[in-house]
Coordinates of C-alpha atoms in Angstrom, one line a residue:
M1 CA -19.0 21.7 17.5
S2 CA -22.1 21.0 14.9
Q3 CA -22.2 23.7 12.5
S4 CA -25.3 26.1 12.2
T5 CA -27.7 25.2 9.6
D6 CA -29.7 28.5 9.4
P7 CA -28.7 31.0 6.7
P8 CA -26.5 33.8 8.1
E9 CA -27.8 37.2 8.2
P10 CA -26.2 40.4 6.4
A11 CA -23.7 42.0 8.6
A12 CA -21.4 44.9 8.3
A13 CA -18.3 43.9 6.4
A14 CA -14.7 44.6 7.5
G15 CA -14.1 48.2 8.0
G16 CA -17.7 48.9 8.9
Q17 CA -19.3 49.2 5.6
T18 CA -22.8 47.7 4.6
E19 CA -22.1 44.7 2.2
P20 CA -23.6 45.4 -0.9
D21 CA -26.4 43.6 -2.5
G22 CA -26.5 42.3 -6.4
P23 CA -24.1 39.5 -7.3
A24 CA -22.7 39.4 -4.0
A25 CA -26.1 38.6 -2.5
A26 CA -26.6 36.2 -5.2
I27 CA -23.5 34.1 -4.8
A28 CA -24.1 34.2 -0.9
A29 CA -27.7 32.8 -1.5
G30 CA -26.3 29.8 -3.5
Y31 CA -24.5 28.7 -0.1
A32 CA -27.6 29.2 2.4
F33 CA -28.4 25.4 2.7
T34 CA -30.9 23.9 5.1
G35 CA -29.3 20.9 6.3
P36 CA -25.8 20.4 8.1
A37 CA -23.0 22.2 6.1
L38 CA -19.2 23.0 6.9
E39 CA -18.2 26.6 7.0
L40 CA -15.4 27.3 4.9
G41 CA -15.2 31.0 5.2
A42 CA -16.6 34.3 4.2
L43 CA -17.5 35.8 0.6
L44 CA -14.8 37.9 -1.3
W45 CA -16.2 40.7 -3.2
D46 CA -14.8 43.9 -4.8
G47 CA -11.7 43.5 -2.6
A48 CA -13.7 43.3 0.5
C49 CA -14.4 40.5 2.8
L50 CA -17.9 40.0 4.0
P51 CA -18.5 37.9 7.1
G52 CA -22.2 37.8 6.7
R53 CA -21.7 36.0 3.6
Q54 CA -20.9 32.6 4.5
I55 CA -19.6 30.1 2.0
R56 CA -20.4 26.6 3.0
V57 CA -20.5 22.9 1.8
P58 CA -23.4 20.6 2.7
L59 CA -22.3 17.7 4.6
S60 CA -24.4 15.0 2.6
M61 CA -22.3 16.2 -0.5
L62 CA -18.9 15.4 0.5
N63 CA -19.3 11.8 -0.8
R64 CA -19.6 13.4 -4.3
H65 CA -15.9 14.0 -4.2
G66 CA -13.6 17.0 -4.5
L67 CA -10.6 18.8 -5.4
V68 CA -8.6 21.3 -3.2
A69 CA -5.7 22.5 -5.6
G70 CA -3.3 25.6 -5.8
A71 CA 0.3 26.4 -6.0
T72 CA 3.1 25.6 -3.4
G73 CA 2.5 27.7 -0.1
T74 CA -0.9 28.8 -0.8
G75 CA -2.7 27.3 2.3
K76 CA -3.9 24.0 0.9
T77 CA -2.6 21.7 3.9
K78 CA -4.6 24.5 6.1
T79 CA -7.7 23.9 4.1
L80 CA -7.4 20.2 4.4
Q81 CA -7.3 20.7 8.4
L82 CA -10.0 23.0 8.3
I83 CA -12.6 20.5 6.8
A84 CA -11.0 17.8 8.6
E85 CA -11.7 19.5 11.8
Q86 CA -15.4 20.0 11.0
L87 CA -15.8 16.2 9.5
S88 CA -14.6 15.4 12.7
A89 CA -16.8 17.6 14.7
N90 CA -19.9 16.4 13.1
G91 CA -19.3 12.7 13.7
V92 CA -17.3 11.7 10.2
P93 CA -14.2 9.9 10.3
V94 CA -11.4 11.4 8.2
F95 CA -8.2 10.0 6.5
L96 CA -5.4 12.5 5.9
A97 CA -1.9 11.8 4.2
D98 CA 0.6 14.0 6.2
I99 CA 3.4 14.2 3.5
K100 CA 5.5 16.7 4.9
G101 CA 4.8 16.0 8.7
D102 CA 2.9 19.2 9.6
V103 CA -0.6 17.6 10.0
S104 CA 0.0 15.8 13.1
G105 CA -1.0 19.1 15.0
I106 CA -4.7 18.5 14.3
S107 CA -4.6 16.2 17.5
A108 CA -3.5 19.7 19.8
P109 CA -5.3 22.5 20.2
G110 CA -4.1 25.7 18.4
V111 CA -2.3 28.6 19.9
P112 CA -4.6 31.9 19.9
G113 CA -3.3 35.4 18.7
G114 CA -2.0 37.0 16.2
R115 CA -2.8 36.2 12.7
T116 CA -5.4 33.6 13.9
E117 CA -7.2 35.9 15.9
E118 CA -7.1 38.4 12.8
R119 CA -8.4 35.8 10.4
A120 CA -11.0 35.0 12.5
R121 CA -12.2 38.7 12.9
D122 CA -12.1 39.3 8.9
V123 CA -14.3 36.0 8.6
G124 CA -17.0 36.3 11.5
Q125 CA -15.5 33.2 12.8
A126 CA -15.8 32.3 17.0
W127 CA -12.5 30.8 17.2
E128 CA -11.6 28.8 19.9
P129 CA -8.5 26.4 20.1
A130 CA -9.2 22.7 20.2
G131 CA -7.6 19.6 19.4
F132 CA -9.5 16.4 17.7
P133 CA -8.9 12.7 18.3
A134 CA -6.5 11.5 16.1
E135 CA -4.8 7.9 14.8
F136 CA -1.3 8.0 13.6
Y137 CA 0.3 5.7 11.2
S138 CA 3.4 4.5 9.2
L139 CA 4.0 2.6 6.0
G140 CA 5.1 -0.8 7.1
G141 CA 6.6 0.8 10.4
I142 CA 9.2 3.5 8.5
G143 CA 8.9 6.5 10.7
P144 CA 6.5 7.1 13.7
G145 CA 2.9 5.9 13.4
I146 CA 0.9 2.2 13.8
P147 CA 2.1 0.3 11.0
V148 CA 0.2 -0.2 7.9
R149 CA 0.9 -3.3 5.7
A150 CA -0.5 -5.0 3.1
S151 CA -0.1 -8.3 1.1
V152 CA 1.4 -8.6 -2.2
T153 CA -1.9 -10.3 -2.9
A154 CA -4.3 -7.9 -1.7
F155 CA -2.1 -5.0 -3.8
G156 CA -2.6 -6.7 -7.0
P157 CA -1.1 -7.0 -10.4
V158 CA -2.5 -3.7 -11.4
L159 CA -1.2 -1.5 -8.6
M160 CA 1.8 -3.6 -8.3
S161 CA 2.6 -2.7 -12.0
K162 CA 2.3 0.9 -11.7
V163 CA 4.9 0.8 -8.4
L164 CA 7.0 -1.4 -10.4
Q165 CA 6.8 1.0 -13.7
L166 CA 6.1 -1.8 -16.0
N167 CA 4.8 -1.5 -19.5
Q168 CA 1.5 -2.8 -20.8
T169 CA 3.0 -6.3 -21.8
Q170 CA 4.5 -6.5 -18.5
E171 CA 1.7 -5.7 -16.5
Q172 CA -0.2 -8.6 -18.2
S173 CA 2.7 -11.3 -17.5
L174 CA 2.4 -9.9 -13.9
G175 CA -1.6 -10.4 -13.9
L176 CA -0.4 -14.1 -15.1
I177 CA 1.9 -14.9 -12.5
F178 CA -0.8 -13.6 -9.7
H179 CA -3.5 -15.8 -11.4
Y180 CA -0.9 -18.9 -11.4
A181 CA 0.0 -18.0 -7.6
D182 CA -3.7 -18.1 -6.4
S183 CA -4.6 -21.1 -8.4
K184 CA -1.7 -23.1 -6.9
G185 CA -2.7 -21.9 -3.3
L186 CA 0.7 -20.1 -3.1
E187 CA 0.1 -17.0 -1.0
L188 CA 1.9 -13.9 -2.1
I189 CA 2.4 -12.3 1.1
D190 CA 5.5 -10.3 0.7
L191 CA 8.2 -9.4 -2.2
K192 CA 10.2 -12.6 -1.6
D193 CA 7.0 -14.5 -2.2
L194 CA 6.5 -12.9 -5.5
R195 CA 10.2 -13.1 -6.5
A196 CA 10.2 -17.0 -5.9
V197 CA 7.2 -17.4 -8.1
V198 CA 8.6 -15.5 -10.9
A199 CA 11.8 -17.3 -10.6
F200 CA 10.1 -20.8 -10.5
L201 CA 7.8 -20.0 -13.7
V202 CA 11.0 -19.6 -15.6
S203 CA 12.8 -22.4 -14.4
D204 CA 12.8 -26.1 -16.2
K205 CA 10.4 -27.3 -13.9
G206 CA 8.1 -24.3 -14.0
K207 CA 8.1 -23.4 -17.8
P208 CA 5.4 -25.8 -18.4
E209 CA 3.0 -24.4 -15.9
L210 CA 2.0 -21.4 -17.9
K211 CA 2.2 -22.9 -21.6
G212 CA -1.4 -23.2 -22.0
I213 CA -2.1 -19.5 -20.9
G214 CA 0.6 -17.5 -22.8
G215 CA 3.6 -18.3 -21.0
L216 CA 6.0 -16.4 -19.2
S217 CA 9.3 -15.1 -21.5
T218 CA 12.7 -15.0 -19.6
V219 CA 13.3 -11.6 -20.7
T220 CA 9.7 -10.3 -19.0
A221 CA 10.6 -12.3 -15.9
G222 CA 13.9 -10.5 -15.7
V223 CA 12.4 -7.4 -16.1
I224 CA 10.0 -7.7 -13.2
L225 CA 12.8 -9.3 -11.2
R226 CA 14.9 -6.4 -11.6
A227 CA 12.2 -3.9 -10.9
L228 CA 11.6 -6.1 -7.5
T229 CA 15.3 -5.7 -6.6
A230 CA 15.2 -1.9 -7.3
F231 CA 11.9 -1.7 -5.2
E232 CA 13.3 -3.6 -2.5
Q233 CA 16.6 -1.4 -2.2
Q234 CA 14.5 1.7 -1.7
G235 CA 13.0 -0.1 1.6
A236 CA 9.6 -1.2 0.1
S237 CA 10.0 -4.7 1.7
E238 CA 8.9 -3.1 5.0
F239 CA 5.3 -2.4 3.3
F240 CA 4.5 -5.9 2.3
G241 CA 3.4 -8.5 5.1
E242 CA 1.6 -9.3 7.8
P243 CA -0.4 -8.5 9.8
E244 CA -2.2 -7.1 7.2
F245 CA -3.9 -3.8 8.1
D246 CA -8.0 -3.9 8.0
T247 CA -8.8 -0.6 6.6
S248 CA -12.2 -0.6 8.2
E249 CA -10.1 0.6 11.1
F250 CA -10.4 4.0 9.6
L251 CA -14.1 4.1 10.1
R252 CA -14.3 4.2 13.7
T253 CA -15.5 7.4 15.9
A254 CA -14.2 8.6 19.3
P255 CA -15.8 7.5 22.7
D256 CA -17.1 11.4 22.4
G257 CA -19.0 10.4 19.0
R258 CA -16.4 12.6 16.9
G259 CA -15.0 11.2 14.0
L260 CA -11.6 9.8 14.4
I261 CA -9.0 11.4 12.2
S262 CA -6.7 9.1 10.9
V263 CA -3.4 10.5 9.9
L264 CA -0.7 8.6 7.8
E265 CA 3.0 10.0 8.4
L266 CA 4.8 10.0 5.5
P267 CA 7.6 12.3 5.7
A268 CA 10.0 9.3 6.0
V269 CA 8.9 7.9 2.6
Q270 CA 8.6 11.3 0.9
D271 CA 11.4 10.5 -1.1
K272 CA 9.4 7.4 -2.7
P273 CA 6.5 9.2 -4.3
Q274 CA 5.4 6.5 -6.4
L275 CA 5.3 4.1 -3.6
F276 CA 3.2 6.3 -1.1
S277 CA 0.7 7.5 -3.9
T278 CA 0.2 3.9 -5.1
F279 CA -0.2 2.7 -1.6
L280 CA -2.9 5.4 -0.8
M281 CA -4.8 4.2 -3.8
W282 CA -4.5 0.5 -2.4
L283 CA -6.2 1.9 0.6
L284 CA -9.0 3.3 -1.2
A285 CA -9.5 0.1 -3.3
D286 CA -9.5 -2.0 -0.5
L287 CA -12.3 0.0 1.1
Y288 CA -14.2 0.0 -1.8
A289 CA -14.0 -3.8 -2.0
D290 CA -15.0 -4.5 1.6
L291 CA -18.0 -1.9 1.9
P292 CA -21.4 -2.3 1.0
E293 CA -23.5 -0.3 -0.9
V294 CA -25.3 2.5 1.2
G295 CA -26.6 5.0 -1.7
D296 CA -26.7 8.7 -0.2
L297 CA -26.5 9.4 3.2
E298 CA -27.0 12.5 5.5
R299 CA -23.1 12.4 6.1
P300 CA -20.4 10.2 4.9
K301 CA -19.2 7.1 6.3
L302 CA -15.2 8.4 5.9
V303 CA -13.7 11.3 3.6
F304 CA -10.5 10.5 2.0
F305 CA -8.1 13.2 1.5
F306 CA -5.5 12.0 -1.5
D307 CA -2.3 14.5 -1.0
E308 CA 0.2 15.1 -4.0
A309 CA -2.4 13.4 -6.1
H310 CA -0.3 14.5 -9.5
L311 CA 2.1 11.8 -8.3
L312 CA -0.6 8.8 -8.4
F313 CA -1.1 9.5 -12.2
N314 CA 2.4 10.1 -13.4
G315 CA 3.3 7.6 -16.0
A316 CA 0.0 5.4 -14.8
S317 CA -0.8 2.9 -17.5
K318 CA -4.2 2.7 -19.2
A319 CA -5.5 -0.1 -16.9
F320 CA -4.4 1.8 -13.5
L321 CA -6.2 5.0 -14.6
E322 CA -9.3 3.1 -15.5
S323 CA -9.0 1.2 -12.0
I324 CA -8.8 4.6 -10.3
T325 CA -11.7 6.2 -12.5
Q326 CA -14.0 2.9 -11.8
T327 CA -13.1 3.3 -7.7
V328 CA -13.9 7.1 -7.8
R329 CA -17.2 6.8 -9.5
L330 CA -18.8 4.0 -7.6
I331 CA -17.0 4.5 -4.2
R332 CA -19.6 7.3 -3.5
S333 CA -22.5 4.8 -3.3
K334 CA -20.3 3.0 -0.5
G335 CA -20.5 6.5 1.6
I336 CA -16.9 7.3 0.7
G337 CA -16.0 10.9 -0.3
V338 CA -12.5 11.4 -1.9
F339 CA -10.6 14.7 -1.9
F340 CA -7.7 14.9 -4.2
V341 CA -5.1 17.3 -3.4
T342 CA -3.0 18.6 -5.9
Q343 CA -1.3 21.9 -7.8
T344 CA -3.5 22.3 -10.9
P345 CA -6.7 20.6 -11.8
K346 CA -4.9 19.4 -15.2
D347 CA -2.9 17.1 -12.9
V348 CA -5.8 15.2 -12.8
P349 CA -7.3 13.0 -15.7
A350 CA -10.5 14.5 -17.5
D351 CA -12.4 11.0 -16.4
V352 CA -11.4 11.5 -12.7
L353 CA -12.1 15.4 -12.4
A354 CA -15.2 14.8 -14.0
Q355 CA -16.3 13.0 -10.6
L356 CA -15.2 15.6 -8.4
G357 CA -18.3 17.7 -7.5
N358 CA -16.6 20.2 -4.7
R359 CA -14.1 22.6 -5.7
V360 CA -11.5 24.6 -3.7
Q361 CA -9.1 26.5 -6.0
H362 CA -6.2 28.6 -4.1
A363 CA -3.9 30.8 -6.0
L364 CA -2.1 30.0 -9.4
R365 CA 1.0 31.3 -10.6
A366 CA 1.7 32.4 -13.9
F367 CA 5.3 32.9 -14.5
T368 CA 5.8 31.0 -17.4
P369 CA 4.0 30.0 -20.7
D370 CA 3.2 26.6 -19.4
D371 CA 1.6 28.5 -16.1
A372 CA -0.4 30.6 -18.2
K373 CA -1.7 27.7 -20.4
A374 CA -2.5 25.8 -16.9
L375 CA -4.4 29.1 -15.5
K376 CA -6.7 29.4 -18.6
A377 CA -7.3 25.5 -18.6
T378 CA -8.2 25.6 -14.8
V379 CA -10.8 28.9 -15.6
R380 CA -12.4 26.6 -18.1
T381 CA -13.4 24.3 -15.6
F382 CA -15.4 26.7 -13.7
P383 CA -18.9 27.5 -14.3
N384 CA -19.6 31.0 -15.5
S385 CA -19.2 33.8 -12.8
P386 CA -19.3 37.5 -12.6
Y387 CA -15.6 37.3 -11.3
D388 CA -12.5 37.6 -13.7
L389 CA -11.2 34.3 -12.8
E390 CA -7.9 34.8 -14.4
E391 CA -7.2 37.9 -12.7
L392 CA -8.8 36.5 -9.7
L393 CA -6.7 33.4 -9.2
T394 CA -3.2 35.0 -9.7
G395 CA -4.3 37.6 -7.2
L396 CA -5.5 35.6 -4.1
G397 CA -3.8 35.8 -0.9
T398 CA -2.4 32.8 1.1
G399 CA -5.7 31.2 2.7
E400 CA -8.0 32.4 0.0
A401 CA -9.5 30.6 -2.6
V402 CA -12.2 30.2 -5.4
V403 CA -14.8 27.7 -4.2
T404 CA -18.0 26.1 -5.9
V405 CA -19.5 23.1 -4.3
L406 CA -22.5 20.9 -5.0
S407 CA -25.6 22.3 -3.4
E408 CA -28.2 19.9 -1.4
T409 CA -30.0 19.0 -4.7
G410 CA -26.8 18.1 -6.6
A411 CA -26.3 21.6 -8.5
P412 CA -23.5 23.4 -8.6
T413 CA -23.3 26.5 -6.7
P414 CA -21.9 29.7 -7.9
V415 CA -18.4 30.8 -8.1
A416 CA -17.3 32.4 -5.1
A417 CA -13.8 34.1 -3.9
T418 CA -13.6 33.1 -0.3
R419 CA -11.3 34.2 2.5
L420 CA -11.0 30.7 4.4
R421 CA -11.6 30.2 8.1
A422 CA -8.5 29.2 10.6
P423 CA -8.2 26.1 11.9
Q424 CA -8.9 25.4 15.4
S425 CA -5.9 22.7 16.0
L426 CA -2.3 23.4 16.0
M427 CA -1.0 24.4 12.8
G428 CA 2.2 22.6 12.6
P429 CA 3.5 19.3 13.9
V430 CA 3.4 18.3 17.7
D431 CA 6.5 17.3 19.6
P432 CA 7.9 13.9 18.5
A433 CA 7.9 12.6 21.6
A434 CA 4.0 13.4 22.1
L435 CA 3.5 11.6 18.7
D436 CA 5.5 8.9 19.7
A437 CA 3.6 8.4 23.0
A438 CA -0.1 8.9 21.2
V439 CA 0.9 6.0 18.9
K440 CA 2.2 3.3 21.6
A441 CA -0.9 4.6 23.8
S442 CA -3.2 3.0 20.7
L443 CA -4.9 0.1 21.0
L444 CA -4.1 -0.8 17.7
Y445 CA -0.5 -0.7 18.1
S446 CA -0.1 -4.0 20.1
R447 CA -2.5 -5.6 16.9
Y448 CA -0.1 -4.1 14.1
A449 CA 3.5 -3.4 15.5
E450 CA 5.3 -6.7 15.1
P451 CA 5.8 -8.1 11.6
V452 CA 4.8 -11.9 11.0
D453 CA 6.4 -13.9 8.4
R454 CA 4.4 -17.2 8.1
E455 CA 4.5 -20.1 5.5
S456 CA 3.7 -18.6 2.0
A457 CA 4.8 -19.2 -1.5
Y458 CA 8.7 -18.4 -0.8
E459 CA 8.7 -21.1 1.9
K460 CA 6.5 -23.7 0.0
I461 CA 8.8 -23.3 -3.4
T462 CA 12.0 -23.3 -1.2
A463 CA 10.9 -26.5 0.4
E464 CA 9.7 -28.0 -2.7
Q465 CA 13.0 -27.2 -4.4
A466 CA 15.0 -28.4 -1.6
A467 CA 13.2 -31.8 -1.5
A468 CA 13.6 -32.1 -5.0
E469 CA 17.3 -31.4 -4.8
A470 CA 17.7 -33.8 -2.1
E471 CA 15.8 -36.5 -4.2
A472 CA 18.0 -35.9 -7.0
E473 CA 21.4 -35.9 -5.0
A474 CA 20.1 -39.0 -3.5
A475 CA 19.1 -40.9 -7.0
A476 CA 22.7 -39.6 -8.3
A477 CA 24.4 -41.3 -5.4
A478 CA 22.7 -44.5 -5.7
A479 CA 23.3 -44.4 -9.3
D480 CA 26.8 -43.8 -9.0
A481 CA 27.1 -46.4 -6.1
D482 CA 25.9 -49.2 -8.6
K483 CA 28.0 -48.2 -11.1
Q484 CA 30.9 -48.5 -8.8
A485 CA 29.6 -52.0 -7.8
K486 CA 29.1 -53.0 -11.4
A487 CA 33.0 -51.8 -12.3
A488 CA 34.0 -53.6 -9.1
E489 CA 32.3 -56.9 -10.4
R490 CA 33.9 -56.8 -14.0
A491 CA 37.0 -55.9 -12.6
T492 CA 37.0 -59.2 -10.4
R493 CA 36.0 -61.4 -13.3
S494 CA 38.5 -60.1 -15.7
A495 CA 41.4 -60.2 -13.4
P496 CA 44.1 -63.0 -13.9
K497 CA 44.9 -65.7 -11.3
P498 CA 48.1 -65.7 -9.3
E499 CA 51.1 -68.1 -9.6
P500 CA 50.8 -70.5 -6.7
S501 CA 53.8 -70.0 -4.3
L502 CA 56.1 -72.9 -3.4
A503 CA 54.4 -73.9 -0.2
Q504 CA 51.1 -74.2 -2.1
Q505 CA 52.9 -76.4 -4.7
V506 CA 54.1 -78.6 -2.0
V507 CA 50.9 -78.9 -0.1
G508 CA 49.1 -79.3 -3.4
S509 CA 50.8 -82.4 -4.7
G510 CA 49.6 -85.9 -4.7
L511 CA 52.4 -87.2 -2.4
F512 CA 51.8 -84.4 0.2
R513 CA 48.2 -85.6 0.1
S514 CA 48.9 -89.4 0.4
L515 CA 51.2 -88.8 3.3
A516 CA 48.8 -86.6 4.9
R517 CA 46.1 -89.4 4.8
S518 CA 48.3 -91.8 6.4
V519 CA 49.3 -89.7 9.0
G520 CA 45.7 -88.8 9.7
T521 CA 44.8 -92.2 10.1
Q522 CA 47.3 -93.3 12.5
L523 CA 46.9 -90.1 14.7
G524 CA 42.8 -90.8 14.5
R525 CA 43.5 -94.1 16.2
E526 CA 45.5 -92.8 18.8
I527 CA 43.3 -89.9 19.4
S528 CA 40.2 -92.2 19.6
R529 CA 41.8 -94.7 21.7
S530 CA 42.7 -92.1 24.7
L531 CA 39.1 -90.5 24.4
F532 CA 37.1 -94.1 24.9
G533 CA 39.9 -95.5 27.1
T534 CA 40.4 -98.6 25.1
A535 CA 43.9 -100.0 25.5
R536 CA 46.4 -100.7 22.9
R537 CA 46.7 -104.6 21.9
R538 CA 50.1 -106.0 23.2
R539 CA 51.8 -108.2 20.9

């Protein structure tokens, strides 16, 4: 399904009219690339859809990142599906976060007929149903999918601070805790490991450990422990542990050469938005840390779609925003493209937005003063164009968008109102039984399905505390026994001697002893004679 690279010839517009020249032709010329490109749809101009004027994005520019934005219900998810399908067909692996559970259909062929065929005719698309190779994942095994877990150490203090909603001071203290654990060989694998280290460092034995580098206040430790408790109550314990997921699994291709589409199923945790958005950031940061520099490629090694992106930035600390900005800026040279998906561009910080060279903006609504302000701000982010963008953006239909991308030379293309193509795969979820079967048939399922709880910080600290308590108990018992022995000895020395009984007085008298000697002598002679056989003298 590799896309055609030749510029399309002008064709008849929908309704049989000849396509206009002038601005429409100039816009379309900006999308006539010579290299491999993805087909987004057909140009909209003056109320007409022009199937001969195709709007495309160069495959080599997809590592320059992008933004898919628009109000709820305007077709953002279908745009993701459309782009992901074509990336897969061109041998590029894709990562998708499935927030609502309706992207799993990408693995199954679409259903022909009705609006799909009508859309295909409008945009000049030769539509055929097709499914694409997909793997399904879940966060820590909650919901369907191969479990994706991370260790607390790999997650790091900056991301952990974001998900625990810590302030800057508390974030710095958490950094000290991670540093201490690392220097002492205390592996932070799951949340109970982190809890154990925090509790130890505010104990009488642990307090001196951080004195030289600032220490950990009891108040801050209490805040962190309470935040961990609340985090665990949300089910977060499932997400941290081993076996830790190897994010290089996302870079695989199918046996037929198509890129593998990795779908992270998130409906079971959609009520924990900060958790899954931060976890997605960990996946991206982990890829950035592990991959080598490759510079510009003919096609990306992976395109990563970050859905509900506004959740990632809500309440973010300065350090967290700096981390995201750096990752997005530098991961391009690792061959990774990142697309943020959100409602308006203003949801994304300016430093991050500046890195997003490819834009697909669906319709915006202007029902309130705030909406109108957001609309004006969005218009200012686009290059100059012959469109009245304020009017256009509020009048777009579902599956239509304003597009500008980077050309093969890296220059922005003209702004183009576009009717987008229809995805070839199923636009909806697959049957739950089929999804479950696909998960368990994966070669990765046996590798990651069962959690492993090996010795780490919690076990080491618990064992050390148990040994210290046993030693203290033994020392206390020995001291108590010694104390009791000394008390008994003192009592024996100071006790009065008892008065002798009448029998003892008689036996101890001189007369009794003299009589005993006399009797003893006579008795001794008699015994001696009988033993040695001597006879008694006769008189």
